Amino acid sequence: MAVQAIPKSWYLPSKPHKFCPGCGHGIVLKALGEVIDELEIQDQVIFGCDIGCSLLSWNFFACDSTQTHHGRTTPVMVGIKRSRPELVCVGYMGDGGGYSIGSQHLLNSAVRNEKVTLILVNNTNYGMTGGQMAPTTLPGQKTETSPYGRDPELTGYPTMGPEFIAQLTPDSAYVARATVSKYKQLKKYIKSALRNQMEGNGFSFVEVLSTCPTNWRTNAQQTWNFLEDEMEKYFPVGELKTPFGKGDK
Amino acid sequence: MERVIGESKKSFMTGNEAAAWACLAAGADIMFGYPITPQNEIMHYWTRMAPKYGKGFLQTEDELSAGFTVCGGVQSGKKAFTATAGPGNVLMQEPFGMAEAMRLPLLAIIQQRGGPSSGTVVYSQQEVSLTTYGGNGEGHRIVYSTSTHQEIFDYIIKGFNTAWKFRFPVFILGDGYQAKMREPLEMYDPESRGIKMEEAYPLIGLGGKIGQDRGPSHLCNIYSLEEELYEVITKVQAEYDALAPQITEYDEKFCEDADIILVTHGVVSRAADDAVKALRAQGIKAGYFRPITLRPFPQQELRAAIAKSGAKKLLIAESAIGQLERLVKQEIYGETVKIETLFMPGVGIIESDLIDKVKSVL
């Protein structure tokens, strides 16, 4: 069977995309595009993107889409979903937008079990603004605002997003952590997160571990090593909560 | 549209209750809000009535969220609204900025309380600057400053129409007195007065098959280049300026021969109305000018009132330190009329305050 290289739901005039070479966003957005195609929901999807690198996806899909503000994608998606429940709302954000400036929205929409799907890309730093420390920066990791390495005594430990969201949500929520190094699993989790919304179950959240060679200042091998050896060790990949049966943690 | 009031009827209620009824009569679909005094009862009445009419409500985690959920609701094609005050109005400037940038016709009811910071929960006119020009933009908003419960009702109905007709965010600027006092008003369904309500329409979630019936709708509020932003803002400003004469509203009395014109807005204009009549009865030629829209401001009309009266003085009175005064000064730059002021930040202004002030400056 011929595999289609480019998802049908991608918006071709905006390609090639504007992410840096080696960035993981393209992989996440490819998985999302394929899932939108497979679920045949291109015409129902509302794609909302945060400010930060995720903004570069604002016209990535041939789906109705909206830019929002830094951290505010979650409430915009909630407002749309509450107003038009038939739409499939997908919020796309980074770790800064989701876990720092927009954390109150993430937390409370999880508690309310809002019927939206949020995909949060974790690359352990603020990429768009030039590589500052993020809530997800690993202990000892050097960034522009932790030039001697993140010291947990001063700035705490990395935010464990899916773990805290799993604690806040009822059983009908879907919560998982994926990684761009395991594409099939990533796609499966995104598909589950969309299905969970479409079936009206509840809040659906996927954190995706991703790469940022530009700000990590790493070559291809070092980039992949940091993702697989450092990040995936600290942030366990798997399903934390699934209404579709036992998770594959 | 469903008639919720039926025969128009005299009522006696608080301004917050009147506001909730007005939103219902105007065909509003959904409210997003966060508790803050003195606007709470708008939510209280809405949550009681909304389910009976198939309307939505969500109490959000904060005012940022209330503002942004309203933006989302409007983008999806629903008449969404919120209400807030004071520090809540400060937080909502961020989503109001998005509404300005994306031309989202949201409606927000602002019941002013004192400031800065938490101020009081009682009354103030200190949210004029914030409501007219708040945010990192150019004030592309429409602001109605109401003075009675009847006006709260009337201008909420009108406000939804102005918002959806012209696609600018609309603000109903009340205050704690208007929120909490009870007074009579007449409530009605807009159609019974021949008022046609504008239809809401979606900006995303447009239906049809993308790629076949239409292209995707990509809504944008951030630009890569200075020139792109310049072009967009310049175009919006030109549209705003062109529409302003259709939107601007004011009230004017006794200005033909006035020696001094009292310029007030909102609930203070009720005291000014009484004061001007009392002064006239004492042989003092006082006039009355009230901007009803603070954005856009009735600039030409105020200049005309100054010109035809030949007034030597304006008295600008407000429950704030110069927020109305700054608006007036920027709008009538070049006029040589002397400006007197009565600033009483955070407290009410009554007839005798104005009469005493007029006598002291004439």
Coordinates of C-alpha atoms in Angstrom, one line a residue:
Chain A
M1 CA 0.0 0.0 0.0
A2 CA 1.4 3.4 -0.9
V3 CA 2.0 5.6 2.1
Q4 CA 1.0 9.2 1.5
A5 CA 4.1 11.3 2.3
I6 CA 2.1 14.4 3.0
P7 CA -1.1 14.3 5.1
K8 CA -4.2 15.5 3.2
S9 CA -5.0 17.8 6.0
W10 CA -1.8 19.7 5.7
Y11 CA -2.0 23.2 4.1
L12 CA 0.4 23.0 1.2
P13 CA 0.9 26.8 0.6
S14 CA 2.5 27.0 4.0
K15 CA 5.1 24.3 3.2
P16 CA 8.0 23.9 3.5
H17 CA 7.3 24.7 7.2
K18 CA 9.3 27.3 9.1
F19 CA 10.6 25.2 12.0
C20 CA 14.4 24.9 12.5
P21 CA 16.3 21.9 11.1
G22 CA 16.1 19.1 13.6
C23 CA 13.1 20.5 15.5
G24 CA 10.6 17.9 16.6
H25 CA 7.5 20.0 15.9
G26 CA 7.3 18.8 12.3
I27 CA 7.1 15.2 13.5
V28 CA 4.3 16.0 16.0
L29 CA 2.4 17.9 13.3
K30 CA 2.8 15.1 10.8
A31 CA 1.4 12.6 13.3
L32 CA -1.5 15.0 14.0
G33 CA -2.1 15.5 10.3
E34 CA -2.3 11.7 9.7
V35 CA -4.6 11.2 12.6
I36 CA -6.9 14.0 11.3
D37 CA -7.0 12.2 7.9
E38 CA -7.6 8.8 9.4
L39 CA -10.4 10.1 11.6
E40 CA -11.8 12.1 8.7
I41 CA -12.3 15.2 10.8
Q42 CA -10.5 17.9 8.8
D43 CA -13.7 19.9 8.4
Q44 CA -14.6 19.7 12.1
V45 CA -11.2 20.5 13.6
I46 CA -10.5 23.9 15.1
F47 CA -6.7 24.1 15.5
G48 CA -5.6 26.7 18.1
C49 CA -1.9 27.5 18.5
D50 CA -0.1 29.2 21.4
I51 CA 2.7 31.9 21.1
G52 CA 6.2 30.5 21.0
C53 CA 7.5 28.1 18.5
S54 CA 4.1 26.4 18.4
L55 CA 2.9 29.6 16.7
L56 CA 4.7 28.6 13.5
S57 CA 2.0 26.0 13.1
W58 CA -0.8 28.6 12.8
N59 CA -1.4 27.9 9.1
F60 CA 0.1 24.4 9.1
F61 CA -3.2 22.6 8.5
A62 CA -6.0 23.0 5.9
C63 CA -8.3 23.2 9.0
D64 CA -10.0 26.3 10.5
S65 CA -7.3 27.6 12.8
T66 CA -6.7 30.5 15.2
Q67 CA -3.7 32.2 16.8
T68 CA -4.2 33.0 20.5
H69 CA -1.9 34.5 23.1
H70 CA 1.0 33.0 25.1
G71 CA -0.6 30.5 27.5
R72 CA -4.2 31.3 26.5
T73 CA -4.8 28.7 23.9
T74 CA -6.6 26.5 26.4
P75 CA -9.3 29.0 27.3
V76 CA -9.9 29.9 23.7
M77 CA -10.4 26.3 22.8
V78 CA -12.7 25.9 25.9
G79 CA -14.7 28.9 24.8
I80 CA -15.1 27.4 21.3
K81 CA -16.0 23.9 22.5
R82 CA -18.5 25.2 25.1
S83 CA -20.1 27.3 22.3
R84 CA -20.0 24.8 19.5
P85 CA -19.7 21.2 21.0
E86 CA -19.9 19.6 17.6
L87 CA -16.4 21.0 16.7
V88 CA -13.2 19.1 17.5
C89 CA -10.9 21.6 19.3
V90 CA -7.2 20.9 19.3
G91 CA -4.9 23.3 21.4
Y92 CA -1.2 23.2 20.5
M93 CA 1.3 24.7 22.8
G94 CA 4.8 24.5 24.3
D95 CA 5.9 23.7 27.8
G96 CA 6.3 27.4 28.7
G97 CA 2.8 28.3 27.5
G98 CA 1.1 25.2 29.1
Y99 CA 3.1 24.7 32.3
S100 CA 4.1 28.2 33.2
I101 CA 2.1 31.2 32.0
G102 CA -1.0 29.2 31.2
S103 CA -0.8 26.7 34.0
Q104 CA -3.9 27.9 35.7
H105 CA -5.9 27.3 32.6
L106 CA -4.4 23.9 32.0
L107 CA -5.1 22.9 35.7
N108 CA -8.6 24.2 35.8
S109 CA -9.7 22.9 32.4
A110 CA -8.4 19.5 33.5
V111 CA -10.4 19.7 36.8
R112 CA -13.5 20.7 34.8
N113 CA -12.8 17.8 32.4
E114 CA -13.3 20.1 29.5
K115 CA -13.9 18.2 26.3
V116 CA -10.9 19.5 24.4
T117 CA -7.6 18.0 23.2
L118 CA -4.4 19.6 24.2
I119 CA -1.0 18.7 22.7
L120 CA 1.9 20.2 24.6
V121 CA 5.4 20.0 23.1
N122 CA 8.1 19.7 25.7
N123 CA 11.6 20.6 24.5
T124 CA 12.9 21.7 27.9
N125 CA 13.3 25.4 27.0
Y126 CA 11.7 28.5 25.6
G127 CA 12.7 28.2 22.0
M128 CA 11.1 31.2 20.2
T129 CA 12.5 33.7 22.8
G130 CA 16.0 32.4 22.6
G131 CA 16.5 29.4 24.9
Q132 CA 15.5 30.4 28.4
M133 CA 14.9 28.0 31.2
A134 CA 11.4 26.4 31.1
P135 CA 9.4 24.6 33.8
T136 CA 10.7 21.4 32.1
T137 CA 14.4 22.2 32.0
L138 CA 16.3 19.3 33.5
P139 CA 18.4 19.6 36.7
G140 CA 21.8 20.8 35.7
Q141 CA 20.7 21.7 32.1
K142 CA 22.2 25.0 30.8
T143 CA 19.9 27.6 29.3
E144 CA 20.2 31.3 28.7
T145 CA 18.6 32.0 32.1
S146 CA 20.3 29.1 33.9
P147 CA 23.8 29.5 32.4
Y148 CA 25.4 27.5 35.1
G149 CA 22.8 24.7 34.9
R150 CA 19.4 24.5 36.5
D151 CA 19.7 24.3 40.3
P152 CA 16.6 22.7 41.8
E153 CA 17.4 24.4 45.1
L154 CA 16.8 27.8 43.4
T155 CA 14.3 27.0 40.8
G156 CA 12.7 23.6 41.7
Y157 CA 12.4 20.4 39.7
P158 CA 10.9 20.0 36.3
T159 CA 7.1 20.0 36.0
M160 CA 5.7 16.6 35.6
G161 CA 2.7 17.6 33.5
P162 CA 0.9 14.4 32.6
E163 CA 1.5 13.1 36.1
F164 CA -0.2 16.1 37.8
I165 CA -3.0 16.2 35.2
A166 CA -3.7 12.5 35.7
Q167 CA -4.2 13.4 39.4
L168 CA -6.7 16.1 38.6
T169 CA -8.9 14.4 36.1
P170 CA -11.7 11.8 36.3
D171 CA -11.5 8.4 34.7
S172 CA -13.0 9.6 31.5
A173 CA -9.9 11.8 30.7
Y174 CA -7.1 10.7 28.5
V175 CA -3.5 11.6 29.6
A176 CA -0.3 10.4 28.0
R177 CA 3.3 11.3 27.4
A178 CA 4.8 10.5 24.0
T179 CA 8.1 11.2 22.3
V180 CA 9.1 12.1 18.8
S181 CA 11.6 9.2 18.9
K182 CA 8.7 6.7 18.9
Y183 CA 6.5 7.8 16.0
K184 CA 3.9 5.0 16.0
Q185 CA 3.3 5.4 19.7
L186 CA 3.1 9.2 19.3
K187 CA 0.5 8.8 16.6
K188 CA -1.5 6.3 18.6
Y189 CA -1.6 8.6 21.6
I190 CA -2.7 11.6 19.6
K191 CA -5.4 9.5 17.9
S192 CA -6.7 8.4 21.3
A193 CA -6.7 12.0 22.6
L194 CA -8.8 13.0 19.6
R195 CA -11.1 10.0 19.8
N196 CA -11.7 10.7 23.5
Q197 CA -12.9 14.2 22.7
M198 CA -15.0 13.0 19.8
E199 CA -16.7 10.4 22.0
G200 CA -17.5 13.1 24.5
N201 CA -15.6 11.5 27.3
G202 CA -13.5 14.3 28.7
F203 CA -10.2 16.2 28.9
S204 CA -7.5 14.8 26.6
F205 CA -3.9 15.7 27.0
V206 CA -0.7 14.5 25.3
E207 CA 2.7 15.8 26.3
V208 CA 5.3 15.2 23.5
L209 CA 9.0 15.1 24.3
S210 CA 10.7 16.9 21.5
T211 CA 14.0 18.3 20.3
C212 CA 15.5 21.8 20.0
P213 CA 19.0 21.5 18.5
T214 CA 19.1 25.3 17.9
N215 CA 18.9 26.2 21.5
W216 CA 20.4 23.1 22.9
R217 CA 23.4 23.8 20.6
T218 CA 23.7 20.1 19.8
N219 CA 24.5 18.3 16.6
A220 CA 22.3 15.5 15.3
Q221 CA 23.8 12.7 17.4
Q222 CA 23.9 14.8 20.6
T223 CA 20.3 16.0 20.0
W224 CA 19.0 12.4 19.7
N225 CA 21.1 11.3 22.7
F226 CA 19.6 14.1 24.9
L227 CA 16.1 13.2 23.9
E228 CA 16.5 9.4 24.4
D229 CA 19.1 9.3 27.2
E230 CA 18.3 12.3 29.3
M231 CA 14.7 13.4 28.7
E232 CA 13.0 10.0 28.3
K233 CA 14.7 8.9 31.5
Y234 CA 13.4 11.8 33.5
F235 CA 10.0 12.0 31.8
P236 CA 8.5 8.5 31.6
V237 CA 6.8 7.9 28.3
G238 CA 3.4 6.1 28.3
E239 CA -0.3 6.4 28.9
L240 CA -1.2 7.6 32.4
K241 CA -4.9 7.5 32.0
T242 CA -7.1 6.0 29.3
P243 CA -10.8 5.3 29.2
F244 CA -10.0 2.8 26.3
G245 CA -8.7 0.1 28.6
K246 CA -5.4 -0.5 30.3
G247 CA -2.6 1.9 29.3
D248 CA 0.7 0.7 27.9
K249 CA 2.9 2.5 30.5
Chain B
M1 CA -35.6 35.0 17.9
E2 CA -37.4 33.9 21.0
R3 CA -39.3 36.6 22.9
V4 CA -38.2 36.5 26.5
I5 CA -40.1 39.5 27.9
G6 CA -43.3 39.5 25.9
E7 CA -45.3 42.6 26.5
S8 CA -42.9 45.4 27.5
K9 CA -43.2 45.9 31.2
K10 CA -42.3 48.3 34.0
S11 CA -39.8 46.8 36.4
F12 CA -38.1 47.8 39.6
M13 CA -34.7 46.1 40.0
T14 CA -31.0 46.5 40.3
G15 CA -28.8 47.4 37.3
N16 CA -27.1 44.0 37.4
E17 CA -30.5 42.2 37.1
A18 CA -31.5 44.6 34.3
A19 CA -28.2 43.8 32.6
A20 CA -28.8 40.0 32.7
W21 CA -32.3 40.5 31.3
A22 CA -31.0 42.8 28.6
C23 CA -28.4 40.1 27.5
L24 CA -31.2 37.6 27.3
A25 CA -33.5 39.9 25.4
A26 CA -30.7 40.7 23.0
G27 CA -30.3 37.0 22.2
A28 CA -26.9 36.5 23.8
D29 CA -25.9 32.8 23.6
I30 CA -23.3 32.3 26.4
M31 CA -21.7 34.1 29.3
F32 CA -18.2 33.4 30.6
G33 CA -17.4 35.1 33.9
Y34 CA -15.5 35.2 37.1
P35 CA -16.8 36.6 40.4
I36 CA -15.9 40.2 41.3
T37 CA -18.0 42.8 43.1
P38 CA -19.9 44.8 42.1
Q39 CA -20.9 42.8 38.9
N40 CA -21.7 39.4 40.6
E41 CA -25.4 39.5 40.2
I42 CA -25.2 39.7 36.5
M43 CA -23.9 36.1 36.7
H44 CA -26.4 35.2 39.4
Y45 CA -29.4 36.2 37.3
W46 CA -27.9 34.8 34.1
T47 CA -27.2 31.4 35.6
R48 CA -30.8 31.3 36.9
M49 CA -32.4 32.2 33.6
A50 CA -30.0 30.8 31.0
P51 CA -30.9 27.1 31.2
K52 CA -34.6 27.9 30.7
Y53 CA -33.7 29.5 27.4
G54 CA -31.0 27.1 26.3
K55 CA -28.2 29.5 27.0
G56 CA -24.7 28.7 28.2
F57 CA -22.6 29.7 31.1
L58 CA -19.1 28.9 32.4
Q59 CA -17.5 30.2 35.6
T60 CA -13.9 30.3 34.6
E61 CA -10.7 30.1 36.8
D62 CA -10.0 33.9 36.4
E63 CA -10.7 36.9 34.3
L64 CA -8.0 36.1 31.8
S65 CA -9.8 32.8 31.1
A66 CA -13.2 34.5 31.1
G67 CA -12.0 37.0 28.5
F68 CA -10.3 34.4 26.3
T69 CA -13.3 32.0 26.4
V70 CA -15.5 34.8 25.3
C71 CA -13.0 35.4 22.4
G72 CA -13.4 31.7 21.5
G73 CA -17.1 31.8 21.7
V74 CA -17.3 34.8 19.4
Q75 CA -14.9 33.2 16.9
S76 CA -17.2 30.2 16.8
G77 CA -20.1 32.5 15.9
K78 CA -22.0 32.9 19.2
K79 CA -23.0 36.1 21.0
A80 CA -20.7 35.6 23.9
F81 CA -20.3 38.2 26.7
T82 CA -18.7 38.8 30.1
A83 CA -18.9 41.2 33.0
T84 CA -16.2 42.4 35.3
A85 CA -14.8 45.3 37.4
G86 CA -11.6 46.9 38.7
P87 CA -8.7 44.4 38.9
G88 CA -10.8 42.0 36.7
N89 CA -10.9 44.7 34.1
V90 CA -7.1 45.0 34.3
L91 CA -6.7 41.2 33.7
M92 CA -9.2 41.3 30.8
Q93 CA -7.2 43.9 28.9
E94 CA -5.2 41.0 27.5
P95 CA -8.1 39.2 25.9
F96 CA -9.7 42.5 25.0
G97 CA -6.5 43.2 23.0
M98 CA -7.0 40.0 21.1
A99 CA -10.6 41.1 20.4
E100 CA -9.3 44.4 19.0
A101 CA -6.7 42.7 16.9
M102 CA -9.0 40.1 15.5
R103 CA -12.1 42.3 15.3
L104 CA -14.0 40.0 17.7
P105 CA -17.4 41.5 18.5
L106 CA -17.5 40.6 22.2
L107 CA -19.6 42.5 24.7
A108 CA -18.3 43.3 28.2
I109 CA -20.2 45.0 31.0
I110 CA -17.8 46.9 33.3
Q111 CA -19.2 47.9 36.7
Q112 CA -16.6 50.3 37.9
R113 CA -15.2 50.1 41.4
G114 CA -12.5 52.1 43.0
G115 CA -8.8 51.8 42.4
P116 CA -5.8 51.6 42.0
S117 CA -5.3 48.0 43.1
S118 CA -8.3 46.5 44.8
G119 CA -9.7 50.0 45.6
T120 CA -13.2 49.6 47.0
V121 CA -16.1 47.4 45.9
V122 CA -18.5 50.4 46.0
Y123 CA -18.3 52.9 43.2
S124 CA -15.9 54.8 41.0
Q125 CA -15.3 56.3 37.5
Q126 CA -11.7 55.3 37.5
E127 CA -11.9 52.7 34.7
V128 CA -12.4 55.2 31.9
S129 CA -8.7 55.2 30.7
L130 CA -8.5 51.4 31.0
T131 CA -11.8 50.7 29.2
T132 CA -11.2 53.2 26.4
Y133 CA -7.5 52.8 25.7
G134 CA -6.4 49.8 27.8
G135 CA -4.0 47.2 26.4
N136 CA -1.1 47.4 23.9
G137 CA -3.2 48.7 21.1
E138 CA -4.9 51.8 19.8
G139 CA -8.3 51.8 21.5
H140 CA -10.2 50.3 18.6
R141 CA -13.2 49.7 20.8
I142 CA -16.7 51.1 21.4
V143 CA -17.5 52.3 24.9
Y144 CA -21.0 53.3 26.1
S145 CA -21.1 55.1 29.4
T146 CA -24.6 54.5 30.8
S147 CA -26.3 56.6 33.5
T148 CA -29.5 54.8 34.4
H149 CA -30.9 51.3 34.5
Q150 CA -33.0 52.0 31.5
E151 CA -29.8 52.9 29.6
I152 CA -28.1 49.7 30.9
F153 CA -30.9 47.8 29.3
D154 CA -31.1 49.9 26.1
Y155 CA -27.3 50.0 25.5
I156 CA -26.7 46.3 26.1
I157 CA -29.3 45.6 23.3
K158 CA -27.7 48.2 21.2
G159 CA -24.2 47.1 22.1
F160 CA -24.7 43.6 20.8
N161 CA -25.9 45.1 17.5
T162 CA -23.0 47.6 17.3
A163 CA -20.5 44.8 18.0
W164 CA -21.8 42.4 15.4
K165 CA -22.5 45.1 12.8
F166 CA -19.2 46.8 13.0
R167 CA -17.0 44.0 14.5
F168 CA -15.4 46.0 17.3
P169 CA -15.5 44.9 20.9
V170 CA -18.2 46.8 22.8
F171 CA -18.1 47.9 26.4
I172 CA -21.0 48.9 28.6
L173 CA -19.4 51.1 31.2
G174 CA -21.5 51.2 34.4
D175 CA -20.4 51.5 38.0
G176 CA -21.2 50.2 41.4
Y177 CA -24.1 52.5 42.0
Q178 CA -25.7 51.5 38.7
A179 CA -25.0 47.8 39.5
K180 CA -26.5 47.7 43.0
M181 CA -29.2 50.4 43.2
R182 CA -32.8 49.5 42.5
E183 CA -34.7 51.8 40.2
P184 CA -37.6 51.6 37.7
L185 CA -37.1 50.8 34.0
E186 CA -39.1 49.5 31.2
M187 CA -38.0 46.1 29.8
Y188 CA -38.9 45.0 26.3
D189 CA -38.1 42.6 23.5
P190 CA -36.1 44.4 20.8
E191 CA -38.5 43.4 18.0
S192 CA -41.4 44.9 19.8
R193 CA -39.6 48.3 19.4
G194 CA -38.7 47.6 15.8
I195 CA -35.1 46.9 16.7
K196 CA -33.7 44.3 14.4
M197 CA -31.0 42.2 16.1
E198 CA -27.9 41.5 14.0
E199 CA -27.2 37.9 13.3
A200 CA -24.0 36.4 14.7
Y201 CA -21.8 34.5 12.3
P202 CA -18.7 32.2 12.7
L203 CA -15.1 33.1 11.8
I204 CA -14.0 29.5 12.2
G205 CA -16.0 26.3 12.1
L206 CA -17.5 27.5 8.9
G207 CA -19.0 24.2 7.7
G208 CA -18.7 22.8 4.2
K209 CA -15.9 20.8 2.9
I210 CA -12.4 22.4 3.0
G211 CA -10.6 22.2 -0.3
Q212 CA -13.9 21.6 -2.1
D213 CA -16.4 24.3 -0.9
R214 CA -13.9 26.7 0.6
G215 CA -10.4 27.2 1.9
P216 CA -9.4 26.9 5.5
S217 CA -10.0 30.0 7.7
H218 CA -6.7 31.0 9.4
L219 CA -7.2 33.7 12.0
C220 CA -4.1 35.8 12.7
N221 CA -3.1 38.3 15.4
I222 CA 0.7 38.4 15.2
Y223 CA 2.8 39.6 12.3
S224 CA 6.4 39.0 11.2
L225 CA 7.1 42.4 9.7
E226 CA 6.6 46.0 10.9
E227 CA 5.0 46.8 7.6
E228 CA 2.4 44.1 7.8
L229 CA 1.3 45.3 11.2
Y230 CA 1.4 48.9 10.0
E231 CA -0.9 48.1 7.1
V232 CA -3.4 46.2 9.3
I233 CA -3.6 48.8 12.0
T234 CA -3.8 51.7 9.5
K235 CA -6.7 50.0 7.8
V236 CA -8.5 49.3 11.0
Q237 CA -8.0 52.9 12.2
A238 CA -9.4 54.2 8.9
E239 CA -12.4 52.0 9.2
Y240 CA -12.9 53.0 12.8
D241 CA -12.7 56.7 11.9
A242 CA -15.2 56.2 9.0
L243 CA -17.7 54.4 11.2
A244 CA -17.3 56.8 14.2
P245 CA -20.1 59.2 13.1
Q246 CA -22.6 56.3 12.9
I247 CA -21.6 55.2 16.4
T248 CA -21.0 58.3 18.4
E249 CA -23.7 59.4 20.8
Y250 CA -24.1 62.3 23.2
D251 CA -26.6 64.3 25.1
E252 CA -26.8 68.1 25.2
K253 CA -29.0 70.6 27.0
F254 CA -29.1 74.3 27.5
C255 CA -25.9 74.9 25.5
E256 CA -27.3 77.6 23.2
D257 CA -26.5 80.5 25.5
A258 CA -24.4 78.8 28.2
D259 CA -21.7 80.7 30.0
I260 CA -20.4 77.5 31.5
I261 CA -20.9 74.0 30.2
L262 CA -20.8 71.0 32.6
V263 CA -19.1 68.0 30.9
T264 CA -19.8 64.8 32.8
H265 CA -20.5 61.2 31.9
G266 CA -22.2 58.1 33.4
V267 CA -24.1 58.5 36.6
V268 CA -22.5 61.8 37.4
S269 CA -24.4 63.3 34.5
R270 CA -27.6 62.8 36.4
A271 CA -26.3 65.2 39.1
A272 CA -25.2 67.5 36.3
D273 CA -28.7 67.5 34.8
D274 CA -30.2 68.5 38.2
A275 CA -27.5 71.1 38.8
V276 CA -27.9 72.8 35.5
K277 CA -31.6 73.1 36.0
A278 CA -31.1 74.5 39.5
L279 CA -28.5 77.0 38.3
R280 CA -30.8 78.1 35.5
A281 CA -33.5 78.7 38.0
Q282 CA -31.1 81.0 39.9
G283 CA -30.3 82.9 36.7
I284 CA -27.0 81.3 36.0
K285 CA -26.6 80.2 32.4
A286 CA -25.2 76.7 32.7
G287 CA -25.2 74.1 30.0
Y288 CA -25.0 70.3 30.0
F289 CA -22.9 68.1 27.7
R290 CA -22.6 64.4 28.2
P291 CA -20.6 62.0 25.9
I292 CA -22.6 58.7 25.9
T293 CA -19.9 57.1 23.8
L294 CA -16.5 57.7 25.3
R295 CA -15.0 55.8 22.4
P296 CA -15.5 57.1 19.7
F297 CA -15.8 60.5 21.4
P298 CA -18.4 63.1 20.2
Q299 CA -15.6 65.5 19.4
Q300 CA -17.4 67.5 16.7
E301 CA -20.5 67.8 18.8
L302 CA -18.7 69.1 21.9
R303 CA -16.8 71.6 19.7
A304 CA -20.1 72.7 18.2
A305 CA -21.6 73.2 21.7
I306 CA -18.7 75.4 22.7
A307 CA -18.9 77.4 19.5
K308 CA -22.6 78.1 19.5
S309 CA -22.8 79.0 23.2
G310 CA -19.7 81.0 23.2
A311 CA -19.1 79.5 26.7
K312 CA -16.1 80.9 28.5
K313 CA -15.7 77.8 30.7
L314 CA -16.1 74.1 30.7
L315 CA -16.5 72.3 34.1
I316 CA -15.4 68.7 33.8
A317 CA -16.6 66.7 36.8
E318 CA -15.9 63.1 37.5
S319 CA -15.4 60.5 40.2
A320 CA -11.7 60.1 39.1
I321 CA -8.7 62.4 38.8
G322 CA -8.9 63.6 35.2
Q323 CA -9.6 60.4 33.2
L324 CA -12.6 62.1 31.4
E325 CA -10.7 65.4 31.4
R326 CA -7.8 63.8 29.5
L327 CA -10.2 62.4 26.9
V328 CA -11.9 65.8 26.5
K329 CA -8.6 67.7 26.2
Q330 CA -7.3 65.4 23.5
E331 CA -10.5 65.6 21.6
I332 CA -11.0 69.4 21.7
Y333 CA -7.3 70.4 21.3
G334 CA -7.1 73.9 20.1
E335 CA -10.3 75.3 21.7
T336 CA -9.5 78.3 23.9
V337 CA -12.4 77.7 26.4
K338 CA -11.0 77.6 30.0
I339 CA -11.3 74.2 31.7
E340 CA -12.3 74.0 35.3
T341 CA -12.4 70.6 37.1
L342 CA -14.1 68.9 39.9
F343 CA -12.3 65.6 40.6
M344 CA -13.7 63.3 43.4
P345 CA -12.0 60.0 42.8
G346 CA -14.0 57.0 44.0
V347 CA -16.9 59.0 45.6
G348 CA -20.2 60.1 44.2
I349 CA -20.9 63.6 43.0
I350 CA -24.2 65.2 43.8
E351 CA -26.0 68.3 42.6
S352 CA -24.8 70.6 45.4
D353 CA -21.1 69.7 44.7
L354 CA -21.6 70.9 41.1
I355 CA -23.6 74.0 42.0
D356 CA -21.0 75.1 44.6
K357 CA -18.2 74.5 42.1
V358 CA -19.9 76.5 39.3
K359 CA -20.5 79.4 41.6
S360 CA -16.9 79.4 42.8
V361 CA -15.5 79.6 39.3
L362 CA -18.0 82.0 37.6

